[in-house]
Amino acid sequence: MKTTAAVLVELGRPLELADLAVPVLKPGQVLVEVAYSGVCHTQVGEARGHRGEDRFLPHGLGHEGSGVVREVGPGVAKVRPGDRVILSWIKGSGADVPGTVYDWNGRKVNAGGITTFATRSVISENRLTVVPDGMPLRLAALVGCAVPTGAGVIFNTARPRPGQSVAVFGVGGIGSCAVAAAALAGCTPVIAVDVNAEKLALARRLGATHAVNSKDCDPVAEVRTLCPGGADFAVEATGLAPVMRQTLAAVRPQGGAAVVVGNARFGEKLEIDPRELNQGKRLLGTWGGDNVPDRDYPRYCKLMAAGRLDLEPLLSRSYRLADVNAALDDLERGCAARPLLDIAGRASAEARAA
């Protein structure tokens, strides 16, 4: 059996489409026909070499998606053939199989426990969650990374009370999900901060009460104006160290908390004034929104299906697998909040049927 995959062969070079031989499944592995894959800044960083030396080249990419189980390896009990599933880098229950190796005309192509830039992918059992009935696979793909990371930062890490204020610095895919979750949690004001006017407009649609373009003003001063003394919580979703410092500066003394979500480039350091911590501010990290996939993913799906967590506006652009490099470029330039690879051509088929 073959799979067509987008492979990172060399850092700083476009991904290459390759027809790979699918290996025999090991215990705990699952073969998934991928329907959709999200494109994240993590893949941009990997492809551009921003994450340092890569010892696994060539290898597959992608850690967020949805699809249909086609085959299960020995010992797999969590899913069965025909199940619609979420593919996520965040580990849930089930076997933890670290990776697989595909054959590319005699050349080895590495993959981790999950890769989604492919028509078929061998996935570790613990990276899969069954999609609830009625949840479109197109939206379910977001639950692989953007939704649990962004919403989880609010629901699991920060845990604001209704009426508390939240500022989100960087409203791409993950930041936009944090905005939507903060609005759902009853926070006010919910302040979106970015340099991209289109992203700020999208954040407004997702529940932000205020939009601050940091190209035009000092965003920390603006947040403090909207929240005298500083915000109760601030979320950083850019991966930029200067913005991380702004996030901590924007929260109030004696209890305010800044949560760093973004991945900084390899070797970059964050310097802060320790007096801010002496003021009682808290600086928090998070591991993908601190989710338990088997507990949290069905909850996110239910909220999305009910329209309470309406993230459809995030998916403004779909790309073919063959256009994966354009998707990476658009994400890096800020032209798309969350590019979606329509691996199986489902969206175009649905449009023709309509």
mmCIF file of C-alpha atoms in Angstrom:
data_model
loop_
_atom_site.group_PDB
_atom_site.id
_atom_site.type_symbol
_atom_site.label_atom_id
_atom_site.label_comp_id
_atom_site.label_asym_id
_atom_site.label_seq_id
_atom_site.Cartn_x
_atom_site.Cartn_y
_atom_site.Cartn_z
ATOM 1 C CA MET A 1 0.000 0.000 0.000
ATOM 2 C CA LYS A 2 1.183 3.507 -0.834
ATOM 3 C CA THR A 3 0.622 6.916 0.703
ATOM 4 C CA THR A 4 1.309 10.311 -0.828
ATOM 5 C CA ALA A 5 3.020 12.499 1.747
ATOM 6 C CA ALA A 6 4.599 15.939 1.992
ATOM 7 C CA VAL A 7 8.150 15.254 3.177
ATOM 8 C CA LEU A 8 10.690 17.618 4.690
ATOM 9 C CA VAL A 9 13.914 16.613 2.940
ATOM 10 C CA GLU A 10 16.107 19.617 3.739
ATOM 11 C CA LEU A 11 15.702 22.542 6.144
ATOM 12 C CA GLY A 12 14.770 25.780 4.446
ATOM 13 C CA ARG A 13 13.585 23.994 1.301
ATOM 14 C CA PRO A 14 9.984 23.387 0.132
ATOM 15 C CA LEU A 15 8.383 20.129 1.175
ATOM 16 C CA GLU A 16 8.419 17.414 -1.485
ATOM 17 C CA LEU A 17 5.469 15.220 -2.410
ATOM 18 C CA ALA A 18 6.505 11.580 -2.326
ATOM 19 C CA ASP A 19 4.796 8.226 -2.776
ATOM 20 C CA LEU A 20 5.819 6.168 0.258
ATOM 21 C CA ALA A 21 5.298 2.491 1.014
ATOM 22 C CA VAL A 22 3.149 1.992 4.115
ATOM 23 C CA PRO A 23 4.838 -0.444 6.517
ATOM 24 C CA VAL A 24 3.150 -3.336 8.275
ATOM 25 C CA LEU A 25 1.483 -2.071 11.433
ATOM 26 C CA LYS A 26 3.257 -2.678 14.717
ATOM 27 C CA PRO A 27 1.340 -3.411 17.927
ATOM 28 C CA GLY A 28 -0.442 -0.244 19.007
ATOM 29 C CA GLN A 29 -0.416 1.401 15.571
ATOM 30 C CA VAL A 30 -3.374 2.430 13.433
ATOM 31 C CA LEU A 31 -3.617 3.160 9.713
ATOM 32 C CA VAL A 32 -5.762 6.253 9.111
ATOM 33 C CA GLU A 33 -7.012 7.652 5.824
ATOM 34 C CA VAL A 34 -6.485 11.349 6.475
ATOM 35 C CA ALA A 35 -9.366 13.640 5.513
ATOM 36 C CA TYR A 36 -8.126 17.036 6.724
ATOM 37 C CA SER A 37 -4.976 18.392 8.301
ATOM 38 C CA GLY A 38 -4.479 21.701 10.003
ATOM 39 C CA VAL A 39 -1.272 23.638 9.363
ATOM 40 C CA CYS A 40 0.424 25.071 12.440
ATOM 41 C CA HIS A 41 3.323 27.450 13.068
ATOM 42 C CA THR A 42 5.151 24.445 14.491
ATOM 43 C CA GLN A 43 5.433 23.063 10.955
ATOM 44 C CA VAL A 44 6.613 26.446 9.684
ATOM 45 C CA GLY A 45 9.334 26.419 12.325
ATOM 46 C CA GLU A 46 10.344 22.860 11.468
ATOM 47 C CA ALA A 47 10.454 23.484 7.726
ATOM 48 C CA ARG A 48 12.357 26.774 8.021
ATOM 49 C CA GLY A 49 14.924 25.380 10.453
ATOM 50 C CA HIS A 50 13.825 27.615 13.330
ATOM 51 C CA ARG A 51 13.876 24.712 15.778
ATOM 52 C CA GLY A 52 17.553 23.939 15.478
ATOM 53 C CA GLU A 53 19.284 20.830 14.159
ATOM 54 C CA ASP A 54 16.994 18.171 12.711
ATOM 55 C CA ARG A 55 18.433 14.675 13.173
ATOM 56 C CA PHE A 56 15.485 12.894 11.571
ATOM 57 C CA LEU A 57 15.565 14.164 7.976
ATOM 58 C CA PRO A 58 13.861 13.252 5.773
ATOM 59 C CA HIS A 59 10.590 13.051 7.702
ATOM 60 C CA GLY A 60 6.864 13.671 7.533
ATOM 61 C CA LEU A 61 5.097 16.662 9.076
ATOM 62 C CA GLY A 62 1.705 17.530 10.525
ATOM 63 C CA HIS A 63 0.287 16.981 14.003
ATOM 64 C CA GLU A 64 -3.395 17.977 13.760
ATOM 65 C CA GLY A 65 -6.072 16.378 11.628
ATOM 66 C CA SER A 66 -9.060 14.140 11.162
ATOM 67 C CA GLY A 67 -9.732 10.995 9.193
ATOM 68 C CA VAL A 68 -11.111 7.459 9.076
ATOM 69 C CA VAL A 69 -9.510 4.345 10.543
ATOM 70 C CA ARG A 70 -8.750 1.772 7.856
ATOM 71 C CA GLU A 71 -6.704 -0.823 9.742
ATOM 72 C CA VAL A 72 -5.564 -1.478 13.311
ATOM 73 C CA GLY A 73 -2.434 -3.200 14.537
ATOM 74 C CA PRO A 74 -2.236 -5.934 17.170
ATOM 75 C CA GLY A 75 -3.533 -4.974 20.596
ATOM 76 C CA VAL A 76 -5.398 -1.825 19.523
ATOM 77 C CA ALA A 77 -8.673 -1.522 21.428
ATOM 78 C CA LYS A 78 -9.421 2.212 21.410
ATOM 79 C CA VAL A 79 -10.559 2.430 17.777
ATOM 80 C CA ARG A 80 -11.660 0.073 15.024
ATOM 81 C CA PRO A 81 -11.890 0.202 11.222
ATOM 82 C CA GLY A 82 -14.496 2.700 10.054
ATOM 83 C CA ASP A 83 -14.216 4.966 13.083
ATOM 84 C CA ARG A 84 -13.937 8.690 12.375
ATOM 85 C CA VAL A 85 -11.072 10.038 14.458
ATOM 86 C CA ILE A 86 -9.254 13.173 15.578
ATOM 87 C CA LEU A 87 -5.481 13.039 15.071
ATOM 88 C CA SER A 88 -3.565 14.961 17.727
ATOM 89 C CA TRP A 89 0.007 15.355 18.920
ATOM 90 C CA ILE A 90 -1.244 15.434 22.506
ATOM 91 C CA LYS A 91 -1.117 11.975 24.052
ATOM 92 C CA GLY A 92 -4.262 10.314 25.354
ATOM 93 C CA SER A 93 -4.951 6.764 26.454
ATOM 94 C CA GLY A 94 -3.751 3.751 24.480
ATOM 95 C CA ALA A 95 -0.429 2.413 23.296
ATOM 96 C CA ASP A 96 2.386 4.944 22.919
ATOM 97 C CA VAL A 97 4.344 3.948 19.802
ATOM 98 C CA PRO A 98 7.079 6.528 19.183
ATOM 99 C CA GLY A 99 7.167 6.415 15.404
ATOM 100 C CA THR A 100 7.397 4.537 12.144
ATOM 101 C CA VAL A 101 9.610 4.453 9.076
ATOM 102 C CA TYR A 102 8.287 4.583 5.514
ATOM 103 C CA ASP A 103 10.140 3.428 2.420
ATOM 104 C CA TRP A 104 10.741 5.916 -0.402
ATOM 105 C CA ASN A 105 12.276 3.904 -3.220
ATOM 106 C CA GLY A 106 14.857 2.456 -0.866
ATOM 107 C CA ARG A 107 15.273 5.609 1.177
ATOM 108 C CA LYS A 108 13.979 5.783 4.746
ATOM 109 C CA VAL A 109 11.492 8.487 5.701
ATOM 110 C CA ASN A 110 10.978 8.970 9.420
ATOM 111 C CA ALA A 111 7.739 9.805 11.158
ATOM 112 C CA GLY A 112 6.791 10.351 14.771
ATOM 113 C CA GLY A 113 3.780 8.975 16.572
ATOM 114 C CA ILE A 114 1.660 11.169 14.294
ATOM 115 C CA THR A 115 2.003 12.797 10.872
ATOM 116 C CA THR A 116 -0.930 14.282 8.989
ATOM 117 C CA PHE A 117 0.480 15.745 5.764
ATOM 118 C CA ALA A 118 -0.337 12.502 3.941
ATOM 119 C CA THR A 119 -3.198 10.655 2.314
ATOM 120 C CA ARG A 120 -2.691 7.686 4.661
ATOM 121 C CA SER A 121 -0.751 7.763 7.886
ATOM 122 C CA VAL A 122 0.370 5.291 10.524
ATOM 123 C CA ILE A 123 -0.623 6.769 13.888
ATOM 124 C CA SER A 124 0.092 5.705 17.460
ATOM 125 C CA GLU A 125 -3.113 4.601 19.208
ATOM 126 C CA ASN A 126 -2.748 7.224 21.946
ATOM 127 C CA ARG A 127 -2.874 10.081 19.426
ATOM 128 C CA LEU A 128 -6.430 9.211 18.342
ATOM 129 C CA THR A 129 -9.848 10.195 19.696
ATOM 130 C CA VAL A 130 -13.145 9.051 18.182
ATOM 131 C CA VAL A 131 -15.174 11.899 16.671
ATOM 132 C CA PRO A 132 -18.682 12.203 18.169
ATOM 133 C CA ASP A 133 -21.615 11.642 15.826
ATOM 134 C CA GLY A 134 -22.698 14.761 13.964
ATOM 135 C CA MET A 135 -19.300 16.452 14.105
ATOM 136 C CA PRO A 136 -17.977 17.239 10.602
ATOM 137 C CA LEU A 137 -14.452 15.969 9.977
ATOM 138 C CA ARG A 138 -13.542 19.398 8.640
ATOM 139 C CA LEU A 139 -14.115 21.011 12.047
ATOM 140 C CA ALA A 140 -12.876 17.979 13.954
ATOM 141 C CA ALA A 141 -9.417 18.546 12.462
ATOM 142 C CA LEU A 142 -9.076 21.682 14.590
ATOM 143 C CA VAL A 143 -9.463 19.603 17.739
ATOM 144 C CA GLY A 144 -6.064 18.051 17.054
ATOM 145 C CA CYS A 145 -4.134 21.145 18.175
ATOM 146 C CA ALA A 146 -5.650 24.614 17.732
ATOM 147 C CA VAL A 147 -8.766 24.058 19.831
ATOM 148 C CA PRO A 148 -7.269 22.077 22.728
ATOM 149 C CA THR A 149 -4.237 24.348 22.965
ATOM 150 C CA GLY A 150 -6.119 27.641 22.698
ATOM 151 C CA ALA A 151 -9.267 26.695 24.583
ATOM 152 C CA GLY A 152 -7.347 24.532 27.048
ATOM 153 C CA VAL A 153 -5.197 27.498 28.064
ATOM 154 C CA ILE A 154 -8.409 29.161 29.211
ATOM 155 C CA PHE A 155 -10.336 26.192 30.616
ATOM 156 C CA ASN A 156 -7.457 24.161 32.074
ATOM 157 C CA THR A 157 -4.469 26.468 32.658
ATOM 158 C CA ALA A 158 -5.720 29.991 33.442
ATOM 159 C CA ARG A 159 -9.226 29.033 34.653
ATOM 160 C CA PRO A 160 -10.644 32.565 34.831
ATOM 161 C CA ARG A 161 -13.901 33.239 36.623
ATOM 162 C CA PRO A 162 -16.814 34.912 34.817
ATOM 163 C CA GLY A 163 -16.256 38.649 34.743
ATOM 164 C CA GLN A 164 -12.473 38.481 34.864
ATOM 165 C CA SER A 165 -10.454 40.110 32.100
ATOM 166 C CA VAL A 166 -8.326 38.318 29.502
ATOM 167 C CA ALA A 167 -5.927 39.751 26.922
ATOM 168 C CA VAL A 168 -4.704 37.482 24.116
ATOM 169 C CA PHE A 169 -1.479 38.545 22.399
ATOM 170 C CA GLY A 170 -1.412 36.994 18.934
ATOM 171 C CA VAL A 171 -4.713 35.883 17.437
ATOM 172 C CA GLY A 172 -3.752 33.289 14.868
ATOM 173 C CA GLY A 173 -5.263 29.824 15.110
ATOM 174 C CA ILE A 174 -4.437 29.123 18.743
ATOM 175 C CA GLY A 175 -4.941 32.688 19.952
ATOM 176 C CA SER A 176 -8.311 32.872 18.207
ATOM 177 C CA CYS A 177 -9.416 29.706 19.989
ATOM 178 C CA ALA A 178 -8.319 31.262 23.288
ATOM 179 C CA VAL A 179 -10.421 34.347 22.495
ATOM 180 C CA ALA A 180 -13.488 32.215 21.736
ATOM 181 C CA ALA A 181 -13.007 30.172 24.906
ATOM 182 C CA ALA A 182 -12.559 33.276 27.056
ATOM 183 C CA ALA A 183 -15.804 34.695 25.674
ATOM 184 C CA LEU A 184 -17.565 31.394 26.360
ATOM 185 C CA ALA A 185 -16.191 31.407 29.912
ATOM 186 C CA GLY A 186 -17.891 34.762 30.526
ATOM 187 C CA CYS A 187 -14.722 36.843 30.675
ATOM 188 C CA THR A 188 -14.925 40.584 30.132
ATOM 189 C CA PRO A 189 -13.274 42.404 28.629
ATOM 190 C CA VAL A 190 -11.699 39.980 26.161
ATOM 191 C CA ILE A 191 -8.918 41.913 24.433
ATOM 192 C CA ALA A 192 -7.305 40.718 21.195
ATOM 193 C CA VAL A 193 -3.825 42.080 20.416
ATOM 194 C CA ASP A 194 -2.134 41.626 17.040
ATOM 195 C CA VAL A 195 -0.448 43.492 14.200
ATOM 196 C CA ASN A 196 -2.778 42.079 11.545
ATOM 197 C CA ALA A 197 -6.059 43.941 11.047
ATOM 198 C CA GLU A 198 -7.778 40.943 9.430
ATOM 199 C CA LYS A 199 -6.928 38.694 12.365
ATOM 200 C CA LEU A 200 -8.218 41.308 14.766
ATOM 201 C CA ALA A 201 -11.479 41.481 12.824
ATOM 202 C CA LEU A 202 -11.733 37.692 13.030
ATOM 203 C CA ALA A 203 -11.107 37.829 16.780
ATOM 204 C CA ARG A 204 -14.011 40.244 17.090
ATOM 205 C CA ARG A 205 -16.246 37.703 15.332
ATOM 206 C CA LEU A 206 -15.083 35.037 17.773
ATOM 207 C CA GLY A 207 -15.954 37.064 20.861
ATOM 208 C CA ALA A 208 -13.280 39.686 21.519
ATOM 209 C CA THR A 209 -14.780 42.816 23.036
ATOM 210 C CA HIS A 210 -11.785 44.958 22.086
ATOM 211 C CA ALA A 211 -9.133 44.778 19.361
ATOM 212 C CA VAL A 212 -5.715 46.398 19.789
ATOM 213 C CA ASN A 213 -3.392 46.789 16.817
ATOM 214 C CA SER A 214 0.069 46.887 18.354
ATOM 215 C CA LYS A 215 1.473 48.516 15.204
ATOM 216 C CA ASP A 216 -0.435 51.656 16.138
ATOM 217 C CA CYS A 217 0.033 51.860 19.909
ATOM 218 C CA ASP A 218 1.720 50.494 23.002
ATOM 219 C CA PRO A 219 -0.396 47.357 23.595
ATOM 220 C CA VAL A 220 0.534 47.098 27.280
ATOM 221 C CA ALA A 221 -0.583 50.669 27.922
ATOM 222 C CA GLU A 222 -3.791 50.023 25.967
ATOM 223 C CA VAL A 223 -4.573 46.886 27.993
ATOM 224 C CA ARG A 224 -3.966 48.793 31.204
ATOM 225 C CA THR A 225 -6.301 51.529 30.017
ATOM 226 C CA LEU A 226 -9.037 48.987 29.323
ATOM 227 C CA CYS A 227 -8.267 47.107 32.548
ATOM 228 C CA PRO A 228 -7.066 49.629 35.150
ATOM 229 C CA GLY A 229 -4.134 48.084 36.979
ATOM 230 C CA GLY A 230 -3.740 45.368 34.380
ATOM 231 C CA ALA A 231 -5.631 42.351 33.079
ATOM 232 C CA ASP A 232 -6.441 39.383 35.295
ATOM 233 C CA PHE A 233 -4.975 37.049 32.675
ATOM 234 C CA ALA A 234 -2.947 37.435 29.500
ATOM 235 C CA VAL A 235 -2.177 34.746 26.944
ATOM 236 C CA GLU A 236 0.850 34.852 24.616
ATOM 237 C CA ALA A 237 0.402 32.976 21.332
ATOM 238 C CA THR A 238 3.104 34.379 19.061
ATOM 239 C CA GLY A 239 6.335 32.607 19.992
ATOM 240 C CA LEU A 240 8.100 35.982 20.173
ATOM 241 C CA ALA A 241 10.104 36.744 23.317
ATOM 242 C CA PRO A 242 9.344 40.511 23.256
ATOM 243 C CA VAL A 243 5.618 39.705 23.178
ATOM 244 C CA MET A 244 6.064 37.282 26.075
ATOM 245 C CA ARG A 245 7.503 40.189 28.086
ATOM 246 C CA GLN A 246 4.557 42.368 27.080
ATOM 247 C CA THR A 247 2.151 39.664 28.214
ATOM 248 C CA LEU A 248 3.633 39.597 31.710
ATOM 249 C CA ALA A 249 3.726 43.400 31.830
ATOM 250 C CA ALA A 250 0.047 43.589 30.901
ATOM 251 C CA VAL A 251 -1.318 41.643 33.899
ATOM 252 C CA ARG A 252 -2.117 43.142 37.280
ATOM 253 C CA PRO A 253 0.067 42.802 40.369
ATOM 254 C CA GLN A 254 -1.059 40.539 43.237
ATOM 255 C CA GLY A 255 -2.605 37.702 41.292
ATOM 256 C CA GLY A 256 -2.440 38.495 37.591
ATOM 257 C CA ALA A 257 -1.173 35.609 35.454
ATOM 258 C CA ALA A 258 0.511 35.484 32.050
ATOM 259 C CA VAL A 259 0.459 32.186 30.138
ATOM 260 C CA VAL A 260 3.107 31.551 27.478
ATOM 261 C CA VAL A 261 1.864 29.293 24.679
ATOM 262 C CA GLY A 262 3.992 30.161 21.638
ATOM 263 C CA ASN A 263 7.151 28.276 20.658
ATOM 264 C CA ALA A 264 10.161 30.575 20.446
ATOM 265 C CA ARG A 265 12.897 29.949 17.902
ATOM 266 C CA PHE A 266 15.700 27.643 18.949
ATOM 267 C CA GLY A 267 18.248 29.455 21.125
ATOM 268 C CA GLU A 268 16.056 32.478 21.832
ATOM 269 C CA LYS A 269 15.889 33.541 25.486
ATOM 270 C CA LEU A 270 13.236 35.304 27.529
ATOM 271 C CA GLU A 271 14.472 38.008 29.897
ATOM 272 C CA ILE A 272 12.108 39.420 32.485
ATOM 273 C CA ASP A 273 12.335 41.887 35.337
ATOM 274 C CA PRO A 274 12.133 39.748 38.513
ATOM 275 C CA ARG A 275 10.442 42.632 40.308
ATOM 276 C CA GLU A 276 7.307 41.785 38.347
ATOM 277 C CA LEU A 277 7.247 38.428 40.088
ATOM 278 C CA ASN A 278 7.871 40.188 43.404
ATOM 279 C CA GLN A 279 4.681 42.146 42.682
ATOM 280 C CA GLY A 280 2.740 38.882 42.827
ATOM 281 C CA LYS A 281 2.385 38.367 39.099
ATOM 282 C CA ARG A 282 2.517 34.784 37.868
ATOM 283 C CA LEU A 283 4.221 33.490 34.727
ATOM 284 C CA LEU A 284 2.780 30.160 33.599
ATOM 285 C CA GLY A 285 3.682 27.659 30.929
ATOM 286 C CA THR A 286 1.376 25.113 29.362
ATOM 287 C CA TRP A 287 1.746 21.782 27.599
ATOM 288 C CA GLY A 288 -0.760 22.141 24.765
ATOM 289 C CA GLY A 289 -3.466 23.583 26.993
ATOM 290 C CA ASP A 290 -2.980 20.902 29.668
ATOM 291 C CA ASN A 291 -5.608 18.654 28.140
ATOM 292 C CA VAL A 292 -6.659 15.092 28.805
ATOM 293 C CA PRO A 293 -7.799 14.195 25.258
ATOM 294 C CA ASP A 294 -10.244 11.456 26.264
ATOM 295 C CA ARG A 295 -11.922 13.878 28.675
ATOM 296 C CA ASP A 296 -11.583 17.209 26.886
ATOM 297 C CA TYR A 297 -11.842 16.506 23.151
ATOM 298 C CA PRO A 298 -15.433 15.196 23.257
ATOM 299 C CA ARG A 299 -16.365 18.271 25.299
ATOM 300 C CA TYR A 300 -14.850 20.630 22.724
ATOM 301 C CA CYS A 301 -16.653 18.779 19.939
ATOM 302 C CA LYS A 302 -19.981 19.114 21.727
ATOM 303 C CA LEU A 303 -19.451 22.833 22.283
ATOM 304 C CA MET A 304 -18.513 23.309 18.623
ATOM 305 C CA ALA A 305 -21.415 21.209 17.335
ATOM 306 C CA ALA A 306 -23.835 23.214 19.489
ATOM 307 C CA GLY A 307 -22.460 26.500 18.143
ATOM 308 C CA ARG A 308 -21.321 27.648 21.570
ATOM 309 C CA LEU A 309 -17.691 27.466 20.451
ATOM 310 C CA ASP A 310 -18.127 28.666 16.874
ATOM 311 C CA LEU A 311 -14.747 28.325 15.173
ATOM 312 C CA GLU A 312 -15.937 27.961 11.590
ATOM 313 C CA PRO A 313 -14.610 31.451 10.733
ATOM 314 C CA LEU A 314 -11.065 30.176 11.348
ATOM 315 C CA LEU A 315 -11.272 27.886 8.333
ATOM 316 C CA SER A 316 -11.440 30.519 5.643
ATOM 317 C CA ARG A 317 -8.996 28.808 3.264
ATOM 318 C CA SER A 318 -8.538 25.192 2.193
ATOM 319 C CA TYR A 319 -5.573 23.833 0.247
ATOM 320 C CA ARG A 320 -4.817 20.645 -1.625
ATOM 321 C CA LEU A 321 -1.998 18.498 -0.303
ATOM 322 C CA ALA A 322 -0.078 19.460 -3.442
ATOM 323 C CA ASP A 323 -0.317 23.101 -2.304
ATOM 324 C CA VAL A 324 1.107 22.478 1.174
ATOM 325 C CA ASN A 325 4.014 24.871 0.607
ATOM 326 C CA ALA A 326 1.598 27.673 -0.284
ATOM 327 C CA ALA A 327 -0.266 26.933 2.954
ATOM 328 C CA LEU A 328 2.965 27.217 4.949
ATOM 329 C CA ASP A 329 3.854 30.471 3.176
ATOM 330 C CA ASP A 330 0.405 31.974 3.773
ATOM 331 C CA LEU A 331 0.507 31.048 7.444
ATOM 332 C CA GLU A 332 3.963 32.556 7.865
ATOM 333 C CA ARG A 333 2.864 35.795 6.157
ATOM 334 C CA GLY A 334 -0.300 36.023 8.235
ATOM 335 C CA CYS A 335 -2.596 35.544 5.236
ATOM 336 C CA ALA A 336 -4.499 32.662 6.860
ATOM 337 C CA ALA A 337 -5.426 32.100 10.499
ATOM 338 C CA ARG A 338 -5.488 28.307 10.272
ATOM 339 C CA PRO A 339 -4.806 26.838 6.827
ATOM 340 C CA LEU A 340 -6.588 23.541 6.280
ATOM 341 C CA LEU A 341 -5.285 20.847 3.954
ATOM 342 C CA ASP A 342 -8.219 19.109 2.287
ATOM 343 C CA ILE A 343 -6.339 15.841 1.882
ATOM 344 C CA ALA A 344 -9.184 13.755 0.524
ATOM 345 C CA GLY A 345 -10.856 16.493 -1.557
ATOM 346 C CA ARG A 346 -13.957 16.254 0.611
ATOM 347 C CA ALA A 347 -14.680 19.994 0.721
ATOM 348 C CA SER A 348 -14.648 20.365 -3.073
ATOM 349 C CA ALA A 349 -16.798 17.249 -3.452
ATOM 350 C CA GLU A 350 -19.312 18.605 -0.943
ATOM 351 C CA ALA A 351 -19.371 21.945 -2.772
ATOM 352 C CA ARG A 352 -20.065 20.214 -6.100
ATOM 353 C CA ALA A 353 -22.846 18.172 -4.512
ATOM 354 C CA ALA A 354 -24.442 21.335 -3.145
#
